[in-house]
PDB file of C-alpha atoms in Angstrom:
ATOM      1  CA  UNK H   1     -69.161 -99.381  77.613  1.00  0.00           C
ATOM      2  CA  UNK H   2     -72.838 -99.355  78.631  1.00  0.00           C
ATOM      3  CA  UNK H   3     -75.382-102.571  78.326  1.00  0.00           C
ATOM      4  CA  UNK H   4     -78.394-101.601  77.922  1.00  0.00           C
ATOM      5  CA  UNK H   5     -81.395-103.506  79.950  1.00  0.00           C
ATOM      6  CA  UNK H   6     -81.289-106.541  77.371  1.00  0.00           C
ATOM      7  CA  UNK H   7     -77.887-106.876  77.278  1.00  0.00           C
ATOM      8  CA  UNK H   8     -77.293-107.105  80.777  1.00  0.00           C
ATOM      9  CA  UNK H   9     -80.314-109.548  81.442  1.00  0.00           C
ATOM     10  CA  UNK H  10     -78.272-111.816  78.417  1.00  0.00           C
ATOM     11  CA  UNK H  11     -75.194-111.354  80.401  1.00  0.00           C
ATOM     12  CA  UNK H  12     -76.096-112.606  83.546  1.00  0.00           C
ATOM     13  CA  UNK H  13     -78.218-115.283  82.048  1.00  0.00           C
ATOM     14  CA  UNK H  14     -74.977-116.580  80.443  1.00  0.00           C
ATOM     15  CA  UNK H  15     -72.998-115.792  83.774  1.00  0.00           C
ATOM     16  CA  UNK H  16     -75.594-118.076  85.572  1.00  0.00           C
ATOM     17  CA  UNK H  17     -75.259-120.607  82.961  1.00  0.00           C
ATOM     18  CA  UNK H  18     -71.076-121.116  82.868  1.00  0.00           C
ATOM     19  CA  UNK H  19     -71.512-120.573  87.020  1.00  0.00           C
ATOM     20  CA  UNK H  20     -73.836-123.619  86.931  1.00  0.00           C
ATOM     21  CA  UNK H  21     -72.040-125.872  84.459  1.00  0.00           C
ATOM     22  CA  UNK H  22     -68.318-124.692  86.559  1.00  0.00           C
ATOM     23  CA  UNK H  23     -69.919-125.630  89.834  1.00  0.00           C
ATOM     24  CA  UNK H  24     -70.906-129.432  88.498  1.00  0.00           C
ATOM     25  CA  UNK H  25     -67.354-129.593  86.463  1.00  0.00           C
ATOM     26  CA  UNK H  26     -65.314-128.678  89.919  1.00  0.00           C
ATOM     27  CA  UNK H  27     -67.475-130.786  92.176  1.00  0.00           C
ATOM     28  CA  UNK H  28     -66.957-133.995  89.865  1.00  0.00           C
ATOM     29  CA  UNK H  29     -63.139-133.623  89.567  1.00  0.00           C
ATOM     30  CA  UNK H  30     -63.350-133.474  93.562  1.00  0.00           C
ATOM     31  CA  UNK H  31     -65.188-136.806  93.708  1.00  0.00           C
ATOM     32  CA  UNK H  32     -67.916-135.316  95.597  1.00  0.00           C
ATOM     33  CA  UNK H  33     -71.434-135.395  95.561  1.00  0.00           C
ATOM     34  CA  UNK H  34     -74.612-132.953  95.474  1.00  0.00           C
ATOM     35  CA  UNK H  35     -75.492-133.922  98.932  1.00  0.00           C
ATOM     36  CA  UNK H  36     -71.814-133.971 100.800  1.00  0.00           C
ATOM     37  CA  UNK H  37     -71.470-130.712  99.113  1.00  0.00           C
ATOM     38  CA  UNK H  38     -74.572-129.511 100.534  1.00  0.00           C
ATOM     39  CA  UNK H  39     -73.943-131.148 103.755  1.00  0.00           C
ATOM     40  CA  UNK H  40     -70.780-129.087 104.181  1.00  0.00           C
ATOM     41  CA  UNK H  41     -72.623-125.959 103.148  1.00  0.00           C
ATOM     42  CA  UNK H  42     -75.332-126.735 105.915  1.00  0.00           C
ATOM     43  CA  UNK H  43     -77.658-127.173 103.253  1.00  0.00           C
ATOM     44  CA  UNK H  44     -80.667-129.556 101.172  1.00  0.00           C
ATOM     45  CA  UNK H  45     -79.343-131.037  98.518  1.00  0.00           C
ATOM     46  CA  UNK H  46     -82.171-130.002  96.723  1.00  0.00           C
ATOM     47  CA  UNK H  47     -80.662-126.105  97.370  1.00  0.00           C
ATOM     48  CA  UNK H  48     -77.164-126.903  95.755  1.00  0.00           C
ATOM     49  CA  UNK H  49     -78.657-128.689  92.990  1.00  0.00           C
ATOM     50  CA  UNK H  50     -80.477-125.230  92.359  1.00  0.00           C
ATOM     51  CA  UNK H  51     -76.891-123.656  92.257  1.00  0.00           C
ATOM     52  CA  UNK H  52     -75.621-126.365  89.397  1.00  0.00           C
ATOM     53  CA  UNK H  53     -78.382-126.483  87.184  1.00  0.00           C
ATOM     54  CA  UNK H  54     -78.677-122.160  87.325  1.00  0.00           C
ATOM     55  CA  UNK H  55     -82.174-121.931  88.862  1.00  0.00           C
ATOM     56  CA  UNK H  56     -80.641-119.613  91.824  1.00  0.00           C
ATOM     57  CA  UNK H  57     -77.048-118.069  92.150  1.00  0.00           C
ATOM     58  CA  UNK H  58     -75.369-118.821  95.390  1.00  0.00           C
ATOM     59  CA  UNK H  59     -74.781-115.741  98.006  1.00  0.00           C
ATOM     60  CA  UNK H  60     -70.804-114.625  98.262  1.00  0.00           C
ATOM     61  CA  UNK H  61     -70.641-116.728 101.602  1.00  0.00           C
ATOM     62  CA  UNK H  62     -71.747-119.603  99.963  1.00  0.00           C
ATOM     63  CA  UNK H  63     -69.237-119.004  97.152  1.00  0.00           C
ATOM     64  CA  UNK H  64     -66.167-118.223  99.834  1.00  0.00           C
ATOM     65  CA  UNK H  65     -67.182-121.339 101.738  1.00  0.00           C
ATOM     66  CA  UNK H  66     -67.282-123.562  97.739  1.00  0.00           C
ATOM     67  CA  UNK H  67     -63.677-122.218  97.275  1.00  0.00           C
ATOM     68  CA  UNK H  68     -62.786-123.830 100.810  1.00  0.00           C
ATOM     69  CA  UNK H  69     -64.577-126.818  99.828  1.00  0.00           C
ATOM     70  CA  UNK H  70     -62.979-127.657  96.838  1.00  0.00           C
ATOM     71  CA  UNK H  71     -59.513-125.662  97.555  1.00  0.00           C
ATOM     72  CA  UNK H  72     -59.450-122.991  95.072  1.00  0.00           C
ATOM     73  CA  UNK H  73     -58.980-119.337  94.868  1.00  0.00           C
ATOM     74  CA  UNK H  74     -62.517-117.678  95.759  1.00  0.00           C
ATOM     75  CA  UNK H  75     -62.122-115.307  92.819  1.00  0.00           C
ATOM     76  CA  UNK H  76     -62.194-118.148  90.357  1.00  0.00           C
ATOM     77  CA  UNK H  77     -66.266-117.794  90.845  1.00  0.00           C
ATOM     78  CA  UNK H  78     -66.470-114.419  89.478  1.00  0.00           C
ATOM     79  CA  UNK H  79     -64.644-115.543  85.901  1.00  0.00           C
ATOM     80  CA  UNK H  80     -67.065-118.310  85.055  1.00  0.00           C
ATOM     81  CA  UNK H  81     -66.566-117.615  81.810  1.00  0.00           C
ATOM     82  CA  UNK H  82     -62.843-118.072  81.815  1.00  0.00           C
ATOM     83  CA  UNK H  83     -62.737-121.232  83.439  1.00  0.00           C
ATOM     84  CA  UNK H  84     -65.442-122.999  80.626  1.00  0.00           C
ATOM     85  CA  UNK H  85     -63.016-121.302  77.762  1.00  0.00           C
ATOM     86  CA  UNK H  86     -59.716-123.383  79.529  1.00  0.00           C
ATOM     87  CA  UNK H  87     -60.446-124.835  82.449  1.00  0.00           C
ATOM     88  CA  UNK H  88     -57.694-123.859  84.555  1.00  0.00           C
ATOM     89  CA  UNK H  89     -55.440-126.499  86.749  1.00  0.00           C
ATOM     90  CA  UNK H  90     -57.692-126.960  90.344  1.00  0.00           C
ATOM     91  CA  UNK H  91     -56.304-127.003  93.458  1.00  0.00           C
TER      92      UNK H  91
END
């Protein structure tokens, strides 16, 4: 199936969105904050906050050093979607 330029521009607006709201649901259950998260990431805080509210999408070594960060499977990042529709046992 082919997207067309609109539909592709919706679709990674709305992957951006569940990306952002799964990165502030994962780092809560984890107990940790915007700036130890950033901290570990070598990082602002101001950076990471970018990645959680959707302003900017984080870079796949950010997202492979997240997974390590809050111990779960790096593909987990690329379903956003999924994890907002059930979100699936962490850890």
């Amino acid at each position: 199936m082919f997207i067309d330029e609109r539909g592709c521009q919706e679709t990674m607006e709305t992957f951006c969105q569940d990306l952002a709201k799964m990165l502030r649901t994962i780092r809560l259950n984890c107990g940790y904050t915007q700036q130890a998260v950033a901290k570990n990431l070598g990082m602002d805080r101001s950076t990471y906050s970018y990645y959680e509210i959707g302003k900017t999408l984080p870079d796949i070594i950010v997202l492979k050093k997240l997974a390590v960060i809050f111990d779960i499977p790096p593909a987990l990042f690329f379903y956003p979607e999924r994890f907002a529709q059930g979100q699936p046992q962490l850890g």
